[in-house]
């Protein structure tokens, strides 16, 4: 039987205590966030990358619909996953969709564009006949979860070798980023869409604060 020397035992206990005090888990290299902490994810900023992900998912109606609906609305992943077949069946472009937000419990009204409606219809056509109360986004083991969507988004971005930090919230941020940068929508409108209290909060949220400030210095007189 091997005997663990007492001084090594004491050293290991002290080392464990110091790591715990610093908030670093044993076995963690220190670069990972502490449990419960959050790292902001980024929007997908290039339109060509959005098109590439769509092409990647063309043969997967569920994932394609999830992605297209995510980047064409400002719904959180939890709200996307709460959609039922009955809520979206028969939607026409720019029809109003009413949901109850999972995070706040408040009622939210959005309009659904043609790209989102087409993606939804493609998914419905590929699904077996289900009740109107059935969730729209299902997996082999049942309803999808936000953590699973998070892994999906990361895998799609990794497949394109996109640099940065992406996750389920990237879909919502992508919608807002392109409303501002690609389509030139004003900050007041986006503040309302995201329920933000200031324009700076919206710019920071969409990861375009630095870009907008930099553009000011490019104006020549």
mmCIF file of C-alpha atoms in Angstrom:
data_model
loop_
_atom_site.group_PDB
_atom_site.id
_atom_site.type_symbol
_atom_site.label_atom_id
_atom_site.label_comp_id
_atom_site.label_asym_id
_atom_site.label_seq_id
_atom_site.Cartn_x
_atom_site.Cartn_y
_atom_site.Cartn_z
ATOM 1 C CA UNK A 1 0.000 0.000 0.000
ATOM 2 C CA UNK A 2 1.357 3.440 -0.981
ATOM 3 C CA UNK A 3 1.590 6.033 1.790
ATOM 4 C CA UNK A 4 0.869 9.634 0.865
ATOM 5 C CA UNK A 5 3.508 11.763 2.639
ATOM 6 C CA UNK A 6 1.984 14.152 5.146
ATOM 7 C CA UNK A 7 3.815 17.219 3.792
ATOM 8 C CA UNK A 8 2.442 16.507 0.296
ATOM 9 C CA UNK A 9 -1.017 16.107 1.723
ATOM 10 C CA UNK A 10 -0.744 19.451 3.531
ATOM 11 C CA UNK A 11 0.593 21.094 0.350
ATOM 12 C CA UNK A 12 -2.282 19.760 -1.731
ATOM 13 C CA UNK A 13 -4.811 21.038 0.807
ATOM 14 C CA UNK A 14 -3.260 24.506 0.843
ATOM 15 C CA UNK A 15 -3.107 24.569 -2.950
ATOM 16 C CA UNK A 16 -6.768 23.552 -3.161
ATOM 17 C CA UNK A 17 -7.731 26.262 -0.662
ATOM 18 C CA UNK A 18 -5.862 28.974 -2.578
ATOM 19 C CA UNK A 19 -7.490 27.983 -5.850
ATOM 20 C CA UNK A 20 -10.930 28.008 -4.267
ATOM 21 C CA UNK A 21 -10.265 31.400 -2.682
ATOM 22 C CA UNK A 22 -9.293 32.846 -6.056
ATOM 23 C CA UNK A 23 -12.410 31.409 -7.646
ATOM 24 C CA UNK A 24 -10.521 28.892 -9.788
ATOM 25 C CA UNK A 25 -11.755 25.328 -9.894
ATOM 26 C CA UNK A 26 -9.192 22.560 -9.622
ATOM 27 C CA UNK A 27 -8.659 21.248 -13.123
ATOM 28 C CA UNK A 28 -9.520 24.644 -14.610
ATOM 29 C CA UNK A 29 -6.709 26.418 -16.421
ATOM 30 C CA UNK A 30 -7.933 29.780 -15.141
ATOM 31 C CA UNK A 31 -9.015 31.025 -18.566
ATOM 32 C CA UNK A 32 -12.557 29.763 -18.215
ATOM 33 C CA UNK A 33 -15.219 31.872 -16.480
ATOM 34 C CA UNK A 34 -16.259 31.077 -12.943
ATOM 35 C CA UNK A 35 -19.406 29.048 -12.554
ATOM 36 C CA UNK A 36 -22.444 31.280 -12.895
ATOM 37 C CA UNK A 37 -20.572 34.084 -14.642
ATOM 38 C CA UNK A 38 -21.487 35.225 -18.152
ATOM 39 C CA UNK A 39 -19.448 36.148 -21.216
ATOM 40 C CA UNK A 40 -21.075 38.409 -23.781
ATOM 41 C CA UNK A 41 -21.571 36.761 -27.151
ATOM 42 C CA UNK A 42 -21.268 38.546 -30.471
ATOM 43 C CA UNK A 43 -23.571 39.029 -33.438
ATOM 44 C CA UNK A 44 -22.656 37.469 -36.768
ATOM 45 C CA UNK A 45 -21.625 40.645 -38.570
ATOM 46 C CA UNK A 46 -20.977 39.575 -42.152
ATOM 47 C CA UNK A 47 -23.967 38.982 -44.434
ATOM 48 C CA UNK A 48 -21.909 36.458 -46.403
ATOM 49 C CA UNK A 49 -21.529 34.387 -43.230
ATOM 50 C CA UNK A 50 -25.282 34.431 -42.666
ATOM 51 C CA UNK A 51 -25.785 33.182 -46.205
ATOM 52 C CA UNK A 52 -23.150 30.485 -45.687
ATOM 53 C CA UNK A 53 -24.840 29.203 -42.525
ATOM 54 C CA UNK A 54 -28.186 29.128 -44.318
ATOM 55 C CA UNK A 55 -26.622 27.041 -47.067
ATOM 56 C CA UNK A 56 -25.051 24.759 -44.464
ATOM 57 C CA UNK A 57 -28.468 24.118 -42.899
ATOM 58 C CA UNK A 58 -30.573 23.830 -46.055
ATOM 59 C CA UNK A 59 -31.003 20.077 -45.675
ATOM 60 C CA UNK A 60 -32.024 20.397 -41.992
ATOM 61 C CA UNK A 61 -35.460 22.081 -41.881
ATOM 62 C CA UNK A 62 -35.555 22.376 -38.093
ATOM 63 C CA UNK A 63 -32.114 23.953 -37.727
ATOM 64 C CA UNK A 64 -32.658 26.131 -40.781
ATOM 65 C CA UNK A 65 -35.951 27.452 -39.388
ATOM 66 C CA UNK A 66 -34.407 28.029 -35.970
ATOM 67 C CA UNK A 67 -31.545 30.029 -37.464
ATOM 68 C CA UNK A 68 -33.616 32.041 -39.939
ATOM 69 C CA UNK A 69 -36.328 32.842 -37.400
ATOM 70 C CA UNK A 70 -33.653 33.761 -34.864
ATOM 71 C CA UNK A 71 -31.866 36.267 -37.108
ATOM 72 C CA UNK A 72 -35.110 37.735 -38.465
ATOM 73 C CA UNK A 73 -36.708 38.538 -35.103
ATOM 74 C CA UNK A 74 -35.489 39.873 -31.787
ATOM 75 C CA UNK A 75 -36.834 36.903 -29.843
ATOM 76 C CA UNK A 76 -34.687 35.273 -27.197
ATOM 77 C CA UNK A 77 -33.815 31.605 -27.658
ATOM 78 C CA UNK A 78 -36.172 30.667 -24.815
ATOM 79 C CA UNK A 79 -39.030 32.401 -26.632
ATOM 80 C CA UNK A 80 -38.212 30.722 -29.946
ATOM 81 C CA UNK A 81 -38.287 27.352 -28.221
ATOM 82 C CA UNK A 82 -41.670 28.085 -26.625
ATOM 83 C CA UNK A 83 -43.389 28.600 -29.990
ATOM 84 C CA UNK A 84 -46.106 26.091 -30.799
ATOM 85 C CA UNK A 85 -47.272 24.797 -34.149
ATOM 86 C CA UNK A 86 -50.618 26.509 -33.671
ATOM 87 C CA UNK A 87 -48.971 29.905 -33.167
ATOM 88 C CA UNK A 88 -47.142 29.849 -36.497
ATOM 89 C CA UNK A 89 -49.310 27.675 -38.731
ATOM 90 C CA UNK A 90 -50.893 29.720 -41.496
ATOM 91 C CA UNK A 91 -48.793 32.836 -40.899
ATOM 92 C CA UNK A 92 -48.443 35.221 -43.815
ATOM 93 C CA UNK A 93 -45.519 37.634 -44.270
ATOM 94 C CA UNK A 94 -45.757 40.546 -41.796
ATOM 95 C CA UNK A 95 -48.535 38.931 -39.799
ATOM 96 C CA UNK A 96 -48.410 39.676 -36.092
ATOM 97 C CA UNK A 97 -47.123 37.009 -33.729
ATOM 98 C CA UNK A 98 -48.031 37.343 -30.041
ATOM 99 C CA UNK A 99 -45.928 35.567 -27.431
ATOM 100 C CA UNK A 100 -45.423 35.642 -23.692
ATOM 101 C CA UNK A 101 -41.762 36.228 -22.896
ATOM 102 C CA UNK A 102 -40.240 33.422 -20.875
ATOM 103 C CA UNK A 103 -37.824 35.781 -19.107
ATOM 104 C CA UNK A 104 -40.197 38.579 -18.106
ATOM 105 C CA UNK A 105 -43.653 37.015 -18.372
ATOM 106 C CA UNK A 106 -44.755 40.034 -20.420
ATOM 107 C CA UNK A 107 -46.741 39.816 -23.628
ATOM 108 C CA UNK A 108 -44.759 40.712 -26.761
ATOM 109 C CA UNK A 109 -45.964 41.445 -30.275
ATOM 110 C CA UNK A 110 -43.717 41.141 -33.324
ATOM 111 C CA UNK A 111 -44.231 40.949 -37.062
ATOM 112 C CA UNK A 112 -42.791 38.024 -38.979
ATOM 113 C CA UNK A 113 -41.163 38.689 -42.359
ATOM 114 C CA UNK A 114 -41.242 36.541 -45.483
ATOM 115 C CA UNK A 115 -37.889 34.833 -44.852
ATOM 116 C CA UNK A 116 -39.068 33.667 -41.433
ATOM 117 C CA UNK A 117 -42.482 32.549 -42.733
ATOM 118 C CA UNK A 118 -40.886 30.557 -45.558
ATOM 119 C CA UNK A 119 -38.525 28.835 -43.121
ATOM 120 C CA UNK A 120 -41.402 28.016 -40.762
ATOM 121 C CA UNK A 121 -43.479 26.566 -43.596
ATOM 122 C CA UNK A 122 -40.529 24.450 -44.706
ATOM 123 C CA UNK A 123 -40.238 23.018 -41.207
ATOM 124 C CA UNK A 124 -43.984 22.372 -40.908
ATOM 125 C CA UNK A 125 -43.961 20.543 -44.247
ATOM 126 C CA UNK A 126 -41.165 18.271 -43.010
ATOM 127 C CA UNK A 127 -42.828 17.503 -39.661
ATOM 128 C CA UNK A 128 -45.224 14.616 -39.107
ATOM 129 C CA UNK A 129 -48.787 15.618 -38.333
ATOM 130 C CA UNK A 130 -48.835 17.082 -34.834
ATOM 131 C CA UNK A 131 -51.297 18.876 -32.578
ATOM 132 C CA UNK A 132 -51.494 22.645 -32.597
ATOM 133 C CA UNK A 133 -50.229 22.647 -28.993
ATOM 134 C CA UNK A 134 -47.024 20.804 -29.940
ATOM 135 C CA UNK A 135 -43.785 22.763 -29.720
ATOM 136 C CA UNK A 136 -42.389 23.843 -33.071
ATOM 137 C CA UNK A 137 -38.768 22.961 -32.311
ATOM 138 C CA UNK A 138 -38.386 19.351 -31.215
ATOM 139 C CA UNK A 139 -35.525 16.892 -31.061
ATOM 140 C CA UNK A 140 -35.445 13.111 -30.992
ATOM 141 C CA UNK A 141 -35.538 13.250 -27.198
ATOM 142 C CA UNK A 142 -38.178 15.939 -26.910
ATOM 143 C CA UNK A 143 -38.201 19.752 -26.828
ATOM 144 C CA UNK A 144 -34.946 21.576 -27.496
ATOM 145 C CA UNK A 145 -33.258 23.482 -24.679
ATOM 146 C CA UNK A 146 -31.455 26.829 -24.714
ATOM 147 C CA UNK A 147 -28.166 25.115 -23.872
ATOM 148 C CA UNK A 148 -28.617 22.825 -26.873
ATOM 149 C CA UNK A 149 -29.310 25.814 -29.136
ATOM 150 C CA UNK A 150 -26.194 27.413 -27.707
ATOM 151 C CA UNK A 151 -24.150 24.402 -28.807
ATOM 152 C CA UNK A 152 -25.810 24.419 -32.224
ATOM 153 C CA UNK A 153 -24.939 28.061 -32.886
ATOM 154 C CA UNK A 154 -21.354 27.500 -31.768
ATOM 155 C CA UNK A 155 -21.066 24.502 -34.103
ATOM 156 C CA UNK A 156 -22.439 26.453 -37.076
ATOM 157 C CA UNK A 157 -19.989 29.297 -36.524
ATOM 158 C CA UNK A 158 -17.146 26.870 -35.977
ATOM 159 C CA UNK A 159 -17.969 25.141 -39.270
ATOM 160 C CA UNK A 160 -17.344 28.498 -40.979
ATOM 161 C CA UNK A 161 -14.234 29.104 -38.868
ATOM 162 C CA UNK A 162 -15.688 32.358 -37.535
ATOM 163 C CA UNK A 163 -13.498 34.044 -34.958
ATOM 164 C CA UNK A 164 -15.203 35.244 -31.803
ATOM 165 C CA UNK A 165 -17.595 34.118 -29.104
ATOM 166 C CA UNK A 166 -21.010 32.952 -30.313
ATOM 167 C CA UNK A 167 -24.014 31.350 -28.711
ATOM 168 C CA UNK A 168 -27.804 31.234 -28.714
ATOM 169 C CA UNK A 169 -28.030 34.958 -27.913
ATOM 170 C CA UNK A 170 -26.002 35.717 -31.054
ATOM 171 C CA UNK A 171 -29.152 35.190 -33.137
ATOM 172 C CA UNK A 172 -31.021 38.020 -31.429
ATOM 173 C CA UNK A 173 -27.976 40.283 -31.510
ATOM 174 C CA UNK A 174 -27.458 39.538 -35.195
ATOM 175 C CA UNK A 175 -30.957 40.798 -35.952
ATOM 176 C CA UNK A 176 -30.317 44.054 -34.112
ATOM 177 C CA UNK A 177 -26.818 44.532 -35.514
ATOM 178 C CA UNK A 178 -27.988 44.289 -39.109
ATOM 179 C CA UNK A 179 -31.048 46.440 -38.492
ATOM 180 C CA UNK A 180 -28.607 49.183 -37.484
ATOM 181 C CA UNK A 181 -25.575 48.562 -39.702
ATOM 182 C CA UNK A 182 -27.022 46.933 -42.835
ATOM 183 C CA UNK A 183 -30.476 48.532 -42.986
ATOM 184 C CA UNK A 184 -29.709 51.807 -41.212
ATOM 185 C CA UNK A 185 -32.547 51.664 -38.692
ATOM 186 C CA UNK A 186 -32.445 54.319 -35.985
ATOM 187 C CA UNK A 187 -31.428 53.742 -32.399
ATOM 188 C CA UNK A 188 -34.760 54.950 -30.944
ATOM 189 C CA UNK A 189 -36.615 52.190 -32.810
ATOM 190 C CA UNK A 190 -34.107 49.561 -31.723
ATOM 191 C CA UNK A 191 -34.251 50.771 -28.116
ATOM 192 C CA UNK A 192 -37.982 50.056 -28.151
ATOM 193 C CA UNK A 193 -37.476 46.642 -29.755
ATOM 194 C CA UNK A 194 -34.954 45.617 -27.101
ATOM 195 C CA UNK A 195 -36.612 47.517 -24.243
ATOM 196 C CA UNK A 196 -33.369 49.392 -23.536
ATOM 197 C CA UNK A 197 -33.188 52.570 -21.474
ATOM 198 C CA UNK A 198 -30.480 54.367 -23.466
ATOM 199 C CA UNK A 199 -28.936 54.496 -26.919
ATOM 200 C CA UNK A 200 -25.545 53.643 -25.477
ATOM 201 C CA UNK A 201 -26.971 50.465 -23.950
ATOM 202 C CA UNK A 202 -28.265 49.434 -27.372
ATOM 203 C CA UNK A 203 -24.940 50.182 -29.084
ATOM 204 C CA UNK A 204 -23.016 48.235 -26.448
ATOM 205 C CA UNK A 205 -25.470 45.339 -26.621
ATOM 206 C CA UNK A 206 -25.098 45.078 -30.398
ATOM 207 C CA UNK A 207 -21.286 45.346 -30.219
ATOM 208 C CA UNK A 208 -21.173 48.397 -32.493
ATOM 209 C CA UNK A 209 -20.270 51.161 -30.038
ATOM 210 C CA UNK A 210 -16.613 51.331 -31.108
ATOM 211 C CA UNK A 211 -17.468 51.094 -34.809
ATOM 212 C CA UNK A 212 -19.907 54.005 -34.676
ATOM 213 C CA UNK A 213 -17.454 56.198 -32.784
ATOM 214 C CA UNK A 214 -14.640 55.344 -35.173
ATOM 215 C CA UNK A 215 -16.799 56.260 -38.166
ATOM 216 C CA UNK A 216 -17.193 59.804 -36.800
ATOM 217 C CA UNK A 217 -13.476 60.442 -37.297
ATOM 218 C CA UNK A 218 -13.622 59.335 -40.926
ATOM 219 C CA UNK A 219 -15.778 62.312 -41.945
ATOM 220 C CA UNK A 220 -13.659 64.821 -43.895
ATOM 221 C CA UNK A 221 -14.328 68.563 -44.131
#
